[in-house]
Amino acid sequence: MPELQNFTMNFGPQHPAAHGVLRLILEMDGEVITKADPHIGLLHRATEKLAESKPYNQSIGYMDRLDYVSMMCNEHAYVMAIEKLLGITPPIRAQYIRVMYDELTRITNHLLWLGAHGLDIGAMTVFLYCFREREDIMDMYEAVSGARMHATYYRPGGVYRDLPEHMPDYKASRFRSKGDMRRMNKARQGTLLDFIEDFTGRFPKCIDEYEVLLTDNRIWKQRTVGIGVVSRERALQLGFSGPMLRGSGVEWDLRKQQPYAVYDEVEFDIPVGMNGDCYDRYLVRIEEMRQSTKIVKQCIAWLRKNPGPVWLDDHKITPPHREQMKSDMESLIHHFKYMTEGYCVPAGEVYAAIEHPKGEFGVYMISDGANKPFRVKIRAAGFAHLSALDEMVRGHMLADLVAIIGSQDIVFGEVDR
Amino acid sequence: MNSAADKLAGSVESRFGGAMKRVPSTVEQLTYELTAAKLRDVCHALRDEEPFRFEQLMDVCGVDYLGYGENEWRTQSATVTGFSRGVDRHPPQAGECAQRRFAVVYHLLSIRHNQRLRLRVFCADQPPMLDSVTEIWASANWFEREAFDLYGILFSGHPDLRRILTDYGFIGNPFRKDFPLSGNVEVRYDPEKQRVIYEPVSIEPRVLVPRVIREDPRYQEAFKEASKNA
């Protein structure tokens, strides 16, 4: 009788199914995983330490780069923490803009997740479909902030600027026919809000398209139903949040339970799974996209009716207008102090959590009264989810590992920070 | 302070009495300080007993209080003699205030009662050491590894206390306040030795914007209010 031995295998750190730089040391019994040891930190940039060395506003850009597929949501948590310490509330219009962009961000995040998850399990088409719609949301980002991804659009006290009156359109080029141009620019004739409204009109149909490809697909179900099951109790123990927690049947959403910004004024439902497997988490996220579209629609309706300021007028916290700065001495001083020294935040500590597309994203901030934070701790949802990977994959086949990593929706920017 | 938080504060104080000390706060969030010896018992009670039921541990976070509340820039005294380039560029020195230097902050969440609580425990020992709460909340595992890696705080009873975020073979605890922002070593490829080598950093540490604390009379009222509540 030959002696049987377990096999130790290295997975990653550069692997297309690892969603970034994840290195796994897998202990295999044949093709069954008996233990998985994730090695993370290959993308560690010490964001929290860097934030300690800079005035508050200069770290907003770092927040975009944490979870680099849901940029504005990260900013929201960081900005909210500062606002709570300062004891200020941004204008209501800014809050609506934030909610609208948070939900658009949720859609982009879920689109990337769905595309990549599908690709991992072998569905190529859905990836192409998802990126088609994702491009439109990137354009919305660009229209409002000038950057397709790393927006730095939310600021303490509001948002950087109001929604633009014109949606940029495609310019004529010899690579595009007239007919193509007309089709591409059809929705871009009016304001940004018109463009977003057009998007919300056609997006539910796009979700139907993804669902036709996957929801009742035999192979998709074989790969996801009953894979990576987490019970309700374990999900709580393991610190799950967001779709991972809701997939396991816990009805918990910070937007409903601890509403921030104007989430208590918009109407939406929270989808909850039953079995806690990869398929349920898939269904939860698909439904979340539909609900997000609903929220965006309500925000558009409100924003059309209610013009107003989008940034506080307190120039200790927000910079004065450039025109004022050129003619008014006090504005010039405010501008200079704001851009060089920043503002001092009263001593204290705060934890601001938002319902990020991936789960609870929290920023814990300690201030000692200086113009820089004393300590910033970022609570990333993916970190807690990935720590449960070992428990989730035990007893599964190697190929299921890929499905489980996919359904956790891991992004290494936020896990490694 | 809102009524739900007040109610929770009331039940915490009646259950734990002097073991937990409330920290005044201008924000409507509850923070309690407790001693390291009582940590495990208190956490057990907070998870299992009504009316707490904190089923989830959302975050564990190390803090290094070295240099807390220190100015790098003299703004008051310097004005008399002309506003000097009065930036104090000495990094904080270790050794002082060892008793209250390292702390671990726990963020608890109760799904059932929709409430949050923050606990802070200072590590009195040298090296800093605390009991691990992994048996109470499984999610503490990686969070404690992170605090160990970045701050060198030890957790007794942790099943697998290894470094997590830093490189293989990394030396030091990078998030301590006396660890330079630019690090101690840098890597480059040495064409002669035909391999990647480590050498001391060539970057000079510099402060772009000095740290400055300004008294702001607008917040004095809120502080007074908060310390009255606690």
XYZ file of C-alpha atoms in Angstrom:
647
model
C 0.000 0.000 0.000
C 1.659 3.277 -1.072
C 1.657 6.105 1.426
C -0.705 8.909 0.445
C 0.333 12.471 1.050
C -1.422 15.790 0.749
C -0.217 18.090 -1.914
C 0.624 21.748 -1.261
C -0.012 24.066 -4.146
C 0.702 27.688 -4.812
C -2.039 29.762 -6.449
C -1.158 33.241 -7.635
C -0.056 35.939 -6.843
C -0.528 36.604 -10.548
C -3.515 34.591 -11.572
C -6.394 35.790 -13.722
C -8.938 34.282 -11.359
C -7.377 35.752 -8.227
C -8.896 39.206 -8.884
C -5.650 40.995 -8.279
C -2.632 39.968 -6.320
C -3.833 37.176 -4.097
C -1.476 34.390 -3.236
C -2.996 31.236 -1.865
C -1.199 28.288 -0.377
C -3.568 25.411 -0.911
C -3.345 22.074 0.759
C -4.923 19.572 -1.575
C -6.169 16.071 -1.073
C -6.437 15.041 -4.687
C -8.593 17.732 -6.167
C -10.268 18.595 -2.872
C -9.013 21.567 -0.872
C -8.318 20.754 2.773
C -6.859 24.108 3.743
C -6.363 27.483 2.119
C -3.968 30.072 3.463
C -4.372 33.434 1.709
C -1.262 35.610 1.646
C -2.285 39.202 1.179
C -0.488 42.516 1.387
C 1.116 42.428 -2.027
C -0.693 45.663 -2.804
C -0.144 47.226 0.637
C 0.513 50.951 0.212
C 0.070 52.074 3.829
C -2.795 54.394 2.901
C -3.633 54.887 6.562
C -0.107 55.944 7.457
C 0.054 58.279 4.468
C -3.218 59.866 5.545
C -1.642 60.642 8.938
C 1.011 62.753 7.240
C -1.285 64.958 5.178
C -3.998 67.527 5.768
C -7.453 65.995 5.672
C -8.421 66.990 2.160
C -5.293 65.620 0.549
C -6.253 62.058 1.406
C -9.588 62.021 -0.422
C -7.753 60.953 -3.564
C -6.264 57.991 -1.731
C -9.751 56.791 -0.875
C -10.594 56.404 -4.570
C -7.674 54.085 -4.916
C -8.750 51.777 -2.111
C -11.558 49.951 -3.767
C -10.783 51.070 -7.273
C -14.049 49.810 -8.726
C -16.339 51.749 -6.395
C -14.511 54.987 -6.010
C -17.081 57.482 -4.830
C -18.437 55.213 -2.112
C -15.027 55.137 -0.437
C -14.852 58.899 -0.575
C -18.274 59.105 0.980
C -17.243 57.257 4.130
C -14.083 59.307 4.551
C -15.803 62.611 3.958
C -18.627 61.634 6.289
C -16.164 60.911 9.087
C -14.666 64.394 8.762
C -18.099 65.989 8.603
C -19.212 64.221 11.752
C -16.153 65.426 13.650
C -16.602 68.962 12.373
C -20.294 68.796 13.186
C -21.385 70.018 9.768
C -24.095 68.812 7.402
C -23.695 69.293 3.665
C -26.507 70.995 1.719
C -29.412 68.710 0.876
C -28.727 68.910 -2.865
C -25.186 67.670 -2.284
C -26.589 64.759 -0.318
C -28.887 63.819 -3.175
C -26.013 64.015 -5.617
C -23.992 61.784 -3.326
C -26.751 59.221 -3.051
C -27.216 59.223 -6.808
C -23.534 58.713 -7.436
C -23.252 56.109 -4.687
C -25.916 54.087 -6.432
C -24.347 54.542 -9.854
C -21.130 53.369 -8.252
C -22.916 50.350 -6.867
C -24.032 49.519 -10.379
C -20.501 49.879 -11.792
C -19.121 47.744 -9.026
C -21.673 45.008 -9.536
C -21.181 45.168 -13.305
C -17.470 44.601 -12.945
C -18.086 41.892 -10.395
C -20.626 40.152 -12.604
C -18.418 40.336 -15.669
C -15.318 39.090 -13.890
C -17.211 36.421 -11.956
C -18.769 35.185 -15.165
C -15.441 35.168 -16.929
C -13.863 33.161 -14.105
C -16.494 30.472 -14.425
C -16.324 30.489 -18.192
C -19.035 32.851 -19.388
C -17.377 35.205 -21.820
C -20.353 37.089 -23.237
C -21.619 38.516 -19.979
C -18.275 40.235 -19.451
C -18.599 42.081 -22.736
C -22.197 43.047 -22.018
C -21.343 44.375 -18.561
C -18.489 46.519 -19.778
C -20.741 48.052 -22.403
C -22.952 49.576 -19.680
C -20.067 50.275 -17.362
C -18.636 52.602 -19.968
C -21.698 54.844 -19.697
C -21.237 55.193 -15.950
C -17.572 56.011 -16.455
C -18.756 58.812 -18.730
C -21.045 60.084 -15.964
C -18.067 60.124 -13.626
C -16.042 62.011 -16.170
C -18.771 64.535 -16.850
C -19.069 65.464 -13.207
C -15.479 65.265 -11.978
C -13.220 65.184 -15.018
C -11.884 61.735 -14.187
C -13.279 58.446 -15.362
C -12.383 56.581 -12.211
C -10.554 58.424 -9.447
C -12.991 61.241 -9.090
C -12.138 63.024 -5.797
C -15.580 64.518 -6.195
C -16.939 64.395 -2.632
C -15.484 66.976 -0.277
C -16.184 67.724 3.352
C -19.193 70.014 3.255
C -20.618 68.901 -0.074
C -19.457 67.921 -3.520
C -16.872 69.651 -5.649
C -19.300 71.168 -8.130
C -22.856 71.023 -9.352
C -23.963 68.687 -12.136
C -22.929 70.112 -15.512
C -25.480 71.569 -17.910
C -24.052 69.773 -20.927
C -23.179 66.166 -21.404
C -20.010 65.943 -23.514
C -20.605 64.151 -26.799
C -18.498 62.253 -29.299
C -16.707 64.324 -31.879
C -16.616 63.437 -35.564
C -13.710 61.281 -36.613
C -12.812 59.443 -39.767
C -13.230 56.155 -37.959
C -16.924 56.781 -37.279
C -19.699 56.907 -39.789
C -22.411 59.558 -39.551
C -24.968 56.966 -38.533
C -22.745 55.694 -35.735
C -22.194 59.221 -34.493
C -25.899 59.906 -34.389
C -26.556 56.705 -32.462
C -23.737 57.320 -29.973
C -24.682 60.934 -29.367
C -28.422 60.391 -29.186
C -28.571 60.396 -25.392
C -25.873 63.051 -25.022
C -27.740 66.026 -26.412
C -29.049 67.385 -23.116
C -27.741 67.725 -19.584
C -25.947 65.116 -17.529
C -29.220 64.371 -15.757
C -30.859 63.650 -19.114
C -28.091 61.222 -19.895
C -28.414 59.460 -16.543
C -32.180 59.316 -16.948
C -31.799 57.737 -20.344
C -29.442 55.213 -18.790
C -31.888 54.300 -16.028
C -34.517 53.803 -18.712
C -32.551 51.252 -20.684
C -30.535 49.644 -17.892
C -33.274 47.341 -16.493
C -33.463 45.749 -19.943
C -29.710 45.216 -19.843
C -30.032 43.428 -16.505
C -32.632 41.201 -18.146
C -30.039 40.387 -20.795
C -27.501 39.320 -18.178
C -30.116 37.255 -16.449
C -31.084 35.511 -19.673
C -27.463 34.517 -20.027
C -26.962 33.295 -16.482
C -29.878 32.912 -14.110
C -31.350 29.748 -15.577
C -28.193 28.653 -17.291
C -27.516 25.012 -16.433
C -23.745 25.401 -16.283
C -23.939 28.586 -14.204
C -26.182 26.846 -11.701
C -23.977 23.785 -11.551
C -21.026 25.974 -10.766
C -22.696 28.158 -8.121
C -25.648 26.431 -6.420
C -24.564 24.877 -3.150
C -21.015 26.211 -3.457
C -19.457 28.145 -0.585
C -22.466 27.895 1.711
C -22.281 30.123 4.781
C -24.949 29.846 7.436
C -26.525 32.871 9.046
C -24.693 32.331 12.336
C -21.301 31.859 10.709
C -21.817 34.905 8.513
C -22.333 37.019 11.621
C -19.392 35.434 13.421
C -17.088 36.007 10.484
C -17.914 39.703 10.284
C -19.649 39.529 6.931
C -21.546 42.522 5.651
C -23.305 43.695 2.537
C -24.405 41.186 -0.101
C -22.378 38.437 1.599
C -24.467 38.820 4.745
C -27.733 39.292 2.914
C -26.993 36.250 0.763
C -26.983 34.255 3.999
C -30.451 35.495 4.887
C -29.744 38.376 7.262
C -31.847 41.382 6.464
C -29.306 44.072 7.154
C -28.515 47.111 5.107
C -27.005 50.279 6.549
C -28.941 52.344 4.040
C -32.128 51.191 5.773
C -31.034 50.417 9.315
C -28.690 53.321 9.960
C -29.542 55.702 7.132
C -27.000 58.323 6.165
C -27.221 61.144 3.612
C -30.805 61.055 2.251
C -31.348 57.303 2.114
C -34.320 57.656 4.455
C -36.094 59.768 1.831
C -35.821 57.376 -1.089
C -37.737 54.182 -1.557
C -36.092 50.863 -2.240
C -36.127 47.234 -1.126
C -33.403 45.014 0.234
C -33.023 41.655 -1.472
C -32.179 38.782 0.868
C -30.948 35.301 -0.039
C -32.078 31.994 1.428
C -29.257 29.493 1.212
C -26.063 31.506 1.558
C -24.395 29.981 -1.486
C -22.716 31.615 -4.458
C -25.920 31.536 -6.485
C -27.885 33.428 -3.837
C -25.209 36.064 -3.584
C -25.406 36.388 -7.346
C -29.166 36.884 -7.198
C -28.869 39.414 -4.382
C -26.410 41.529 -6.339
C -28.492 41.379 -9.512
C -31.521 42.593 -7.609
C -29.439 45.298 -5.940
C -28.661 46.690 -9.367
C -32.379 46.967 -10.085
C -32.995 48.678 -6.748
C -30.093 51.063 -7.349
C -31.626 52.063 -10.654
C -34.823 52.829 -8.795
C -32.986 55.049 -6.294
C -31.149 56.868 -9.078
C -34.468 57.628 -10.768
C -35.864 59.165 -7.580
C -32.735 61.248 -7.125
C -32.966 62.559 -10.688
C -36.562 63.617 -10.121
C -35.610 65.446 -6.922
C -32.512 67.074 -8.383
C -34.466 68.428 -11.351
C -36.952 70.152 -9.086
C -34.601 71.515 -6.445
C -31.658 73.620 -7.541
C -29.480 75.002 -4.797
C -26.000 75.094 -3.348
C -23.923 71.927 -3.363
C -21.171 73.052 -1.040
C -21.242 74.817 2.303
C -20.480 78.493 2.305
C -18.157 78.267 5.330
C -14.763 79.175 3.951
C -12.937 77.665 6.890
C -13.923 74.294 5.446
C -14.551 74.962 1.762
C -12.519 77.212 -0.529
C -14.034 80.498 -1.748
C -14.898 81.030 -5.390
C -12.011 81.859 -7.646
C -13.636 85.088 -8.736
C -14.027 86.233 -5.148
C -10.461 85.274 -4.474
C -9.181 87.639 -7.142
C -10.951 90.672 -5.738
C -11.456 90.066 -2.035
C -8.595 90.071 0.476
C -10.347 87.847 2.998
C -11.167 85.267 0.349
C -7.554 85.241 -0.704
C -6.449 84.541 2.863
C -9.079 81.831 3.240
C -7.995 80.241 0.001
C -4.330 80.328 0.971
C -4.927 78.837 4.411
C -7.265 76.206 3.028
C -4.880 75.057 0.326
C -1.701 75.073 2.427
C -2.474 74.322 6.036
C -5.947 72.900 5.615
C -8.417 73.078 8.468
C -8.188 71.855 12.038
C -10.695 69.260 13.113
C -11.788 69.223 16.767
C -10.278 66.484 18.903
C -12.298 63.322 19.158
C -12.936 60.058 17.420
C -15.572 58.897 15.013
C -16.556 55.829 13.038
C -18.435 56.520 9.829
C -19.795 53.491 8.015
C -21.596 53.302 4.726
C -23.222 50.518 2.780
C -20.513 50.063 0.222
C -21.258 47.813 -2.784
C -19.094 45.154 -1.129
C -20.363 45.508 2.400
C -19.757 47.777 5.337
C -17.005 50.222 4.548
C -16.052 52.181 7.623
C -13.575 54.912 8.394
C -12.479 55.221 11.991
C -10.771 58.502 12.582
C -8.993 59.886 15.622
C -8.252 63.580 15.661
C -6.168 65.409 18.248
C -7.290 68.804 17.026
C -4.649 69.158 14.325
C -4.921 69.766 10.607
C -4.007 66.137 9.936
C -5.767 63.056 11.255
C -3.970 61.350 14.130
C -5.093 57.914 13.028
C -7.256 56.744 10.186
C -8.375 53.152 10.111
C -10.183 51.854 7.097
C -12.523 48.974 7.685
C -12.774 47.253 4.340
C -15.507 44.707 3.778
C -13.299 42.577 1.545
C -10.759 42.083 4.323
C -13.275 40.324 6.556
C -14.708 38.356 3.652
C -11.336 37.128 2.477
C -10.409 36.053 6.000
C -13.305 33.605 5.788
C -12.064 32.112 2.531
C -10.357 29.224 4.300
C -13.585 28.203 5.978
C -15.624 28.609 2.805
C -13.434 26.545 0.494
C -12.663 23.597 2.755
C -13.988 20.413 1.219
C -14.625 22.013 -2.147
C -12.882 21.248 -5.415
C -10.153 23.484 -6.761
C -12.435 24.827 -9.500
C -14.984 25.904 -6.882
C -12.358 28.071 -5.227
C -12.530 30.335 -8.248
C -16.305 30.572 -7.975
C -16.039 31.422 -4.267
C -13.394 34.098 -4.738
C -15.563 35.513 -7.489
C -18.675 35.589 -5.329
C -16.811 37.306 -2.474
C -16.234 40.274 -4.757
C -12.678 40.884 -3.615
C -10.701 43.922 -4.668
C -7.164 44.114 -3.432
C -6.999 47.851 -3.304
C -9.174 47.764 -0.202
C -8.062 44.456 1.267
C -4.395 45.452 1.343
C -4.935 49.186 1.710
C -26.939 62.331 22.633
C -29.867 60.419 21.208
C -32.065 58.309 23.391
C -31.062 54.875 22.006
C -27.415 55.545 22.774
C -28.353 56.839 26.219
C -30.295 53.689 26.917
C -27.377 51.517 25.860
C -25.012 53.612 27.971
C -27.342 53.115 30.935
C -27.397 49.343 30.578
C -23.636 49.149 30.039
C -23.011 51.132 33.198
C -25.474 49.181 35.306
C -24.106 45.818 34.101
C -20.367 46.517 34.222
C -20.223 49.371 36.724
C -16.728 50.665 37.260
C -15.114 48.210 34.851
C -16.023 50.376 31.878
C -15.250 54.071 31.732
C -17.128 56.232 29.292
C -15.064 58.533 27.089
C -16.592 61.954 26.417
C -17.408 62.526 22.784
C -18.843 65.341 20.708
C -20.129 62.799 18.203
C -23.148 60.674 19.035
C -21.161 57.480 19.434
C -20.456 55.492 22.555
C -16.877 54.764 23.530
C -15.815 52.868 26.618
C -12.397 52.270 28.030
C -11.591 49.167 29.995
C -8.566 47.397 31.401
C -6.866 44.558 29.603
C -7.597 42.068 32.390
C -11.366 42.400 32.003
C -11.435 42.365 28.196
C -12.415 38.771 27.602
C -15.161 38.636 30.225
C -16.687 41.879 29.090
C -16.637 40.793 25.444
C -18.322 37.496 26.297
C -21.044 39.340 28.156
C -21.484 41.894 25.394
C -21.968 39.181 22.831
C -24.293 36.882 24.728
C -26.301 38.943 27.165
C -29.408 40.985 26.650
C -29.713 43.901 26.020
C -26.321 43.993 24.281
C -26.188 41.069 21.848
C -23.256 42.350 19.820
C -23.103 39.449 17.370
C -20.613 41.132 15.106
C -17.130 42.477 15.610
C -16.730 44.883 12.734
C -13.217 46.080 13.301
C -10.177 45.755 15.512
C -7.691 48.528 15.177
C -4.359 49.274 16.788
C -3.512 52.820 17.777
C -0.161 54.302 18.752
C -0.733 57.359 20.944
C 2.880 58.501 20.806
C 2.968 62.203 20.068
C -0.761 62.719 20.534
C -1.668 66.383 20.673
C 1.805 67.660 19.826
C 2.333 70.672 17.618
C 5.010 70.698 14.964
C 4.582 74.386 14.421
C 4.637 77.084 17.089
C 1.838 79.417 16.148
C 1.344 81.404 19.366
C 4.760 82.057 20.870
C 6.503 82.472 17.539
C 4.403 85.439 16.487
C 6.109 87.750 18.981
C 9.533 87.227 17.502
C 8.328 87.128 13.948
C 6.700 84.101 12.418
C 9.717 81.867 12.265
C 10.112 78.853 10.103
C 9.246 77.318 13.405
C 8.698 73.781 12.295
C 9.818 71.203 14.781
C 11.071 68.335 12.703
C 11.989 65.890 15.420
C 10.020 62.697 15.097
C 8.416 61.575 18.329
C 10.714 59.530 20.533
C 9.698 56.230 22.000
C 10.149 55.592 25.679
C 7.918 58.253 27.166
C 4.371 57.485 28.204
C 4.770 53.737 27.689
C 1.735 53.013 29.879
C -0.741 54.700 27.597
C 1.012 54.362 24.294
C -0.598 51.416 22.538
C -4.295 50.814 22.464
C -6.581 48.471 20.626
C -10.000 49.690 19.577
C -12.884 47.277 18.978
C -15.980 48.198 17.014
C -18.998 46.105 17.883
C -22.276 45.932 16.037
C -25.535 44.396 17.139
C -27.734 43.384 14.243
C -30.590 42.483 16.529
C -30.763 45.796 18.376
C -29.222 47.953 15.659
C -26.610 49.522 17.918
C -22.896 50.072 17.918
C -20.321 50.243 20.663
C -16.650 51.054 20.695
C -14.220 49.641 23.232
C -10.714 50.848 23.825
C -8.126 48.909 25.767
C -4.697 50.279 26.551
C -1.824 47.806 26.645
C 0.081 48.425 29.839
C 2.762 45.766 29.406
C 5.970 45.943 27.470
C 5.842 44.448 24.848
C 2.169 45.379 24.426
C 0.001 42.337 24.978
C -3.718 41.675 25.117
C -6.025 38.677 25.218
C -7.244 37.574 21.854
C -10.987 37.684 21.179
C -10.892 35.223 18.275
C -12.828 32.679 20.335
C -15.639 35.166 20.811
C -15.736 36.584 17.303
C -14.055 34.649 14.504
C -13.669 37.838 12.489
C -11.033 39.066 14.960
C -8.509 36.657 13.481
C -7.168 38.746 10.640
C -7.816 42.077 12.340
C -5.606 41.035 15.237
C -2.955 39.783 12.853
C -3.022 43.194 11.241
C -2.606 45.011 14.566
C 0.255 42.652 15.396
C 1.910 43.273 12.064
C 1.563 47.040 11.986
C 1.951 47.872 15.690
C 3.622 44.857 17.237
C 0.768 44.283 19.660
C 0.681 40.659 20.805
C -2.569 38.766 21.283
C -2.327 35.827 23.637
C -4.487 32.914 22.606
C -4.525 33.848 18.932
C -4.348 30.658 16.842
C -2.074 31.946 14.102
C -0.331 35.225 14.895
C 1.712 35.905 11.753
C 2.447 39.039 9.789
C -0.235 39.742 7.236
C 0.213 42.940 5.253
C 3.947 43.527 5.168
C 6.511 41.762 3.013
C 8.007 38.380 3.806
C 10.951 38.994 6.135
C 9.946 42.553 6.992
C 11.561 44.064 10.084
C 9.789 46.546 12.338
C 6.224 47.698 12.890
C 5.501 50.222 10.190
C 2.488 52.020 11.673
C 4.197 52.953 14.929
C 4.639 56.686 15.145
C 8.420 56.367 15.503
C 8.677 54.392 12.262
C 9.595 56.779 9.433
C 7.052 57.287 6.660
C 9.637 56.496 4.011
C 10.631 53.273 5.752
C 14.076 51.958 6.607
C 15.086 49.888 3.612
C 14.508 50.046 -0.104
C 14.968 47.391 -2.755
C 16.587 47.531 -6.150
C 18.003 45.134 -8.673
C 21.781 44.916 -8.499
C 23.141 44.042 -11.953
C 26.496 42.934 -10.523
C 25.110 40.572 -7.942
C 22.357 39.569 -10.376
C 19.658 39.750 -7.727
C 17.384 42.142 -5.850
C 19.123 43.693 -2.856
C 17.926 45.602 0.202
C 19.732 48.774 1.229
C 19.052 51.742 3.543
C 16.605 54.256 2.068
C 17.999 57.158 0.101
C 14.908 59.349 0.690
C 15.274 62.059 3.288
C 12.208 62.319 5.501
C 10.510 65.671 5.123
C 7.379 67.392 6.307
C 5.430 69.091 3.562
C 2.700 70.538 5.719
C 3.544 70.855 9.406
C 1.122 69.513 11.931
C -0.566 72.390 13.702
C -3.217 72.456 16.392
C -5.333 75.580 16.644
C -7.761 76.318 19.408
C -11.108 76.986 17.819
C -13.639 78.710 20.057
C -16.482 77.378 17.919
C -16.015 73.897 19.313
C -15.557 74.809 23.001
C -19.268 74.702 23.712
C -19.606 71.207 22.223
C -16.672 69.921 24.276
C -18.170 71.253 27.507
C -21.476 69.622 26.653
C -19.806 66.286 25.926
C -17.785 66.118 29.122
C -20.918 66.913 31.119
C -22.676 63.912 29.541
C -19.925 61.420 30.213
